[in-house]
PDB file of C-alpha atoms in Angstrom:
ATOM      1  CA  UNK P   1      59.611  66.904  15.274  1.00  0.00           C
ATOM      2  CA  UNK P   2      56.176  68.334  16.542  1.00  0.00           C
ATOM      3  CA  UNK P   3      53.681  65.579  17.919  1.00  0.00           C
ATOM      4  CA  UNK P   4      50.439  66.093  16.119  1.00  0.00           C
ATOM      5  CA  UNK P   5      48.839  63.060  17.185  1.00  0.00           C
ATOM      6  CA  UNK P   6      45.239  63.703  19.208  1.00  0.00           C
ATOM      7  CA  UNK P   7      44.595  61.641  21.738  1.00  0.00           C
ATOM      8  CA  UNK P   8      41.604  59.538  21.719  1.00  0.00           C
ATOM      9  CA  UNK P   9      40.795  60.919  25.463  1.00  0.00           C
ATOM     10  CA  UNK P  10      41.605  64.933  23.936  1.00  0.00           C
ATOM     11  CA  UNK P  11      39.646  63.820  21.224  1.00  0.00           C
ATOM     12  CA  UNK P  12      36.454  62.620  22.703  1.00  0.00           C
ATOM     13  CA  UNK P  13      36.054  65.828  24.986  1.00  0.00           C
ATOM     14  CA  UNK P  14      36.284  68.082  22.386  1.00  0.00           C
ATOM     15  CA  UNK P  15      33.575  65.854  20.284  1.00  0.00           C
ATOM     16  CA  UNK P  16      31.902  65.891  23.985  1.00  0.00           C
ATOM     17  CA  UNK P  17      32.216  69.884  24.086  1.00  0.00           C
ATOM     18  CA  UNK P  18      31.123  70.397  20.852  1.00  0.00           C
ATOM     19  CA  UNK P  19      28.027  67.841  21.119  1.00  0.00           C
ATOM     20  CA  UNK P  20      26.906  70.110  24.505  1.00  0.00           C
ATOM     21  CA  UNK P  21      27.857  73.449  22.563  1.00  0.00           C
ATOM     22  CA  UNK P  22      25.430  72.465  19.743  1.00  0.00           C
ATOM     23  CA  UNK P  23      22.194  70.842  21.569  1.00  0.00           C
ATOM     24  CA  UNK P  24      22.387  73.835  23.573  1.00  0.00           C
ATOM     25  CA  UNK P  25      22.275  75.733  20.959  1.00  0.00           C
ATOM     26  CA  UNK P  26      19.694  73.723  19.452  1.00  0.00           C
ATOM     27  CA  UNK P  27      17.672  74.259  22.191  1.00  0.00           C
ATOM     28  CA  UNK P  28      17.902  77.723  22.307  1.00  0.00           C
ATOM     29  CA  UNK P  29      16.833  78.407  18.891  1.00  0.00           C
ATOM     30  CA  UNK P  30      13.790  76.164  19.228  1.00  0.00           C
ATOM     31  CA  UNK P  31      12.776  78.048  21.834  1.00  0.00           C
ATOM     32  CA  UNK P  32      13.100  80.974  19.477  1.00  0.00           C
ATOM     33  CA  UNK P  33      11.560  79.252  17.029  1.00  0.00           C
ATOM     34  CA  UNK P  34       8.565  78.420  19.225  1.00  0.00           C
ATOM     35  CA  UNK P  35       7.890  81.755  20.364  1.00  0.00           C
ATOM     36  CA  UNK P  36       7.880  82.860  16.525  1.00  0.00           C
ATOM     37  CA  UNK P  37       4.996  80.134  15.779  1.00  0.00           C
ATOM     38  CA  UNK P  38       3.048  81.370  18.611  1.00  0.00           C
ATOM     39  CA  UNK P  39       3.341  84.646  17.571  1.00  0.00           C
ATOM     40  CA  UNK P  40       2.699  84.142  14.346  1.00  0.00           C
ATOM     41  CA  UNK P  41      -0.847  81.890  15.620  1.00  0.00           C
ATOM     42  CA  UNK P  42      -1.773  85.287  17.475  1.00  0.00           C
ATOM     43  CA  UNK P  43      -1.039  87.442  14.380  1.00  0.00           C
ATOM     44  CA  UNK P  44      -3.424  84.856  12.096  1.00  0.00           C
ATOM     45  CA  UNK P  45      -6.200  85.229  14.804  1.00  0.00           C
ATOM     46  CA  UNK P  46      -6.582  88.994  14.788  1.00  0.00           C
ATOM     47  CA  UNK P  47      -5.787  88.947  10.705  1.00  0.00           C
ATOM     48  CA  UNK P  48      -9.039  86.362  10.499  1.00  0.00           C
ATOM     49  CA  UNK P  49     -11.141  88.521  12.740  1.00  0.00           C
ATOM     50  CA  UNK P  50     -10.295  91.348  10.481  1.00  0.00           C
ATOM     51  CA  UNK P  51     -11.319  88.788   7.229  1.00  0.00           C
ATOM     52  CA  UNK P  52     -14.383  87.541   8.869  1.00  0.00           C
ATOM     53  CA  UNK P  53     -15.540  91.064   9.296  1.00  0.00           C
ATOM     54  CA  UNK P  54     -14.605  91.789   5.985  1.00  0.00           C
ATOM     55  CA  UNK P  55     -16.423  88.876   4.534  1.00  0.00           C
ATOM     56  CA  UNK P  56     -19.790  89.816   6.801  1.00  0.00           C
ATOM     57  CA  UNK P  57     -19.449  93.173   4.982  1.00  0.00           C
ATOM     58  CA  UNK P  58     -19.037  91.602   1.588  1.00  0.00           C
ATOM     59  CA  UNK P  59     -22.261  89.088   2.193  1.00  0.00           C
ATOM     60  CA  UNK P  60     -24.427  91.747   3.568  1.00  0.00           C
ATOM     61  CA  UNK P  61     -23.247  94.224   0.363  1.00  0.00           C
ATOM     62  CA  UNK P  62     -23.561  91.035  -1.948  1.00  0.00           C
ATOM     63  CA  UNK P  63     -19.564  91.574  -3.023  1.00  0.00           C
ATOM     64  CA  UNK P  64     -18.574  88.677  -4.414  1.00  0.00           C
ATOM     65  CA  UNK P  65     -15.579  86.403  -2.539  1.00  0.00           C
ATOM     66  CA  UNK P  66     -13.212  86.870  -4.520  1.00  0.00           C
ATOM     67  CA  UNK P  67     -11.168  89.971  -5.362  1.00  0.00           C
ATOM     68  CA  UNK P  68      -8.561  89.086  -8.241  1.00  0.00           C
ATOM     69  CA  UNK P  69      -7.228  93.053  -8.334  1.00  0.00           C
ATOM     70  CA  UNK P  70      -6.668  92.690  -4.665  1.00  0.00           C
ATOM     71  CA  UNK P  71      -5.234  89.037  -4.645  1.00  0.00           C
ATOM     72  CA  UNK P  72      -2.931  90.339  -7.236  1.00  0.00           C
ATOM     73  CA  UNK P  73      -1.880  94.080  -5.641  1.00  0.00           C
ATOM     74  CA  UNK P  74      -1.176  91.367  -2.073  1.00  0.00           C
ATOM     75  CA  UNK P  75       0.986  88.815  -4.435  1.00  0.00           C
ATOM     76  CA  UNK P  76       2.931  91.698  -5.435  1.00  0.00           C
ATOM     77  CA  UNK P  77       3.673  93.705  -2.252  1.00  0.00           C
ATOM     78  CA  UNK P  78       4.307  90.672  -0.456  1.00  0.00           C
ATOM     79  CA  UNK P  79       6.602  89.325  -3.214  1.00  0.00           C
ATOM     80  CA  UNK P  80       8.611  92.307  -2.566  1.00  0.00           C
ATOM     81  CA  UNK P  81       8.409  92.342   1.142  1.00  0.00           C
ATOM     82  CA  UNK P  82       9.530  88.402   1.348  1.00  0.00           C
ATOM     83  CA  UNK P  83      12.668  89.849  -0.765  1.00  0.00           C
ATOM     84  CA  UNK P  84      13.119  92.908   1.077  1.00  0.00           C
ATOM     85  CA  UNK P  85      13.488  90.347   4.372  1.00  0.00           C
ATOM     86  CA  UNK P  86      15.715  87.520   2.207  1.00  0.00           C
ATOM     87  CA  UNK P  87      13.067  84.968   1.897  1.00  0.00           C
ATOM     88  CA  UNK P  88      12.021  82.997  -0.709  1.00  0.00           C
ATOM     89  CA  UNK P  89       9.168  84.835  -2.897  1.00  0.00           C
ATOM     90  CA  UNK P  90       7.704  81.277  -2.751  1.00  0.00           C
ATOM     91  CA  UNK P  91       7.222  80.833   0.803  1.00  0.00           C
ATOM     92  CA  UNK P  92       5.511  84.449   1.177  1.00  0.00           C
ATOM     93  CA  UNK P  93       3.405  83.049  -2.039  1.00  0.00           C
ATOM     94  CA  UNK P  94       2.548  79.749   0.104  1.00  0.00           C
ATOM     95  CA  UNK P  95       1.141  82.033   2.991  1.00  0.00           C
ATOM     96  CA  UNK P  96      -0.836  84.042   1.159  1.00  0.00           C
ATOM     97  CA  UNK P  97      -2.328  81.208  -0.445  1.00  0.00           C
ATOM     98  CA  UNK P  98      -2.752  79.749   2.366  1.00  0.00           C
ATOM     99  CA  UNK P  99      -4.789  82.940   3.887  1.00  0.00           C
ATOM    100  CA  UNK P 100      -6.280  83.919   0.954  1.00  0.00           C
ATOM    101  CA  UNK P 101      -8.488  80.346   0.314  1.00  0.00           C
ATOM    102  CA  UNK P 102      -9.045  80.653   3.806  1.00  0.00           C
ATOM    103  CA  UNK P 103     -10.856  83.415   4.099  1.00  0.00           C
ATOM    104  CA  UNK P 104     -12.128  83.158   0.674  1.00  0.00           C
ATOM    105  CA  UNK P 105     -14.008  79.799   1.638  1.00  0.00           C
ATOM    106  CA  UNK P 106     -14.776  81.580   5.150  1.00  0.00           C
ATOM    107  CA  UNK P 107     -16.501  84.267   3.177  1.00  0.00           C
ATOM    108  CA  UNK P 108     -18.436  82.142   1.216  1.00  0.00           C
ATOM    109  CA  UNK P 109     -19.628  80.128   4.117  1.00  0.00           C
ATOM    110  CA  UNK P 110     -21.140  83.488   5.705  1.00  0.00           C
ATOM    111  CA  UNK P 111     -22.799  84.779   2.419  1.00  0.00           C
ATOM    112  CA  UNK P 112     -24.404  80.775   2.830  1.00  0.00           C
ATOM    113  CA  UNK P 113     -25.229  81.162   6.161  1.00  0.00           C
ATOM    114  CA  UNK P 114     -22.755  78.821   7.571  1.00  0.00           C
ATOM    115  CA  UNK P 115     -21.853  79.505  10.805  1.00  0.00           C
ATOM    116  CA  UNK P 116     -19.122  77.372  13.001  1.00  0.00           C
TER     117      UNK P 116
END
């Protein structure tokens, strides 16, 4: 008969192994993660220089802030582009939202004269 007892001692350096095997794991994918965030911080900076010129155009034109066609032609492509890259429609919905009241309240602040 086969002995398929695990020793306590076999037993704690696998959990041992595996604990090491994860948190370095861990910590290799947070770093990942991290350099994704920053990223993504750079990408928002140039995308609100681009809206803050936008909304200086739209104040000086006397556009209004808000663009419902465009809001809605964004929602849509980036609907499809959040499912195109398997994520949730409702996290690329989130961001946008996120932007969009952003630079909608930016724009309105410039056609006030409200400078930071």
């Amino acid at each position: 008969m086969e002995n398929t007892e695990i020793s306590s001692a076999s037993l704690s350096t696998d959990a041992s192994d595996t604990v090491i095997a994860a948190t370095r794991e861990i910590e290799q994918l947070r770093q990942n993660i991290d350099a994704i965030d920053d990223e993504i911080v750079r990408l928002l900076a140039r995308r609100f220089e681009i809206t803050e010129k936008v909304g200086r155009l739209k104040a000086a034109a006397g556009f209004a802030a808000l663009d419902a066609a465009r809001e809605e032609r964004q929602l849509a492509r980036m609907s499809g582009l959040a499912v195109d890259c398997g994520l949730s429609p409702t996290i690329a919905h989130a961001y946008r939202d996120f932007v969009v009241t952003a630079s909608k309240k930016r724009h309105a602040d410039i056609a006030a004269g409200r400078e930071d």
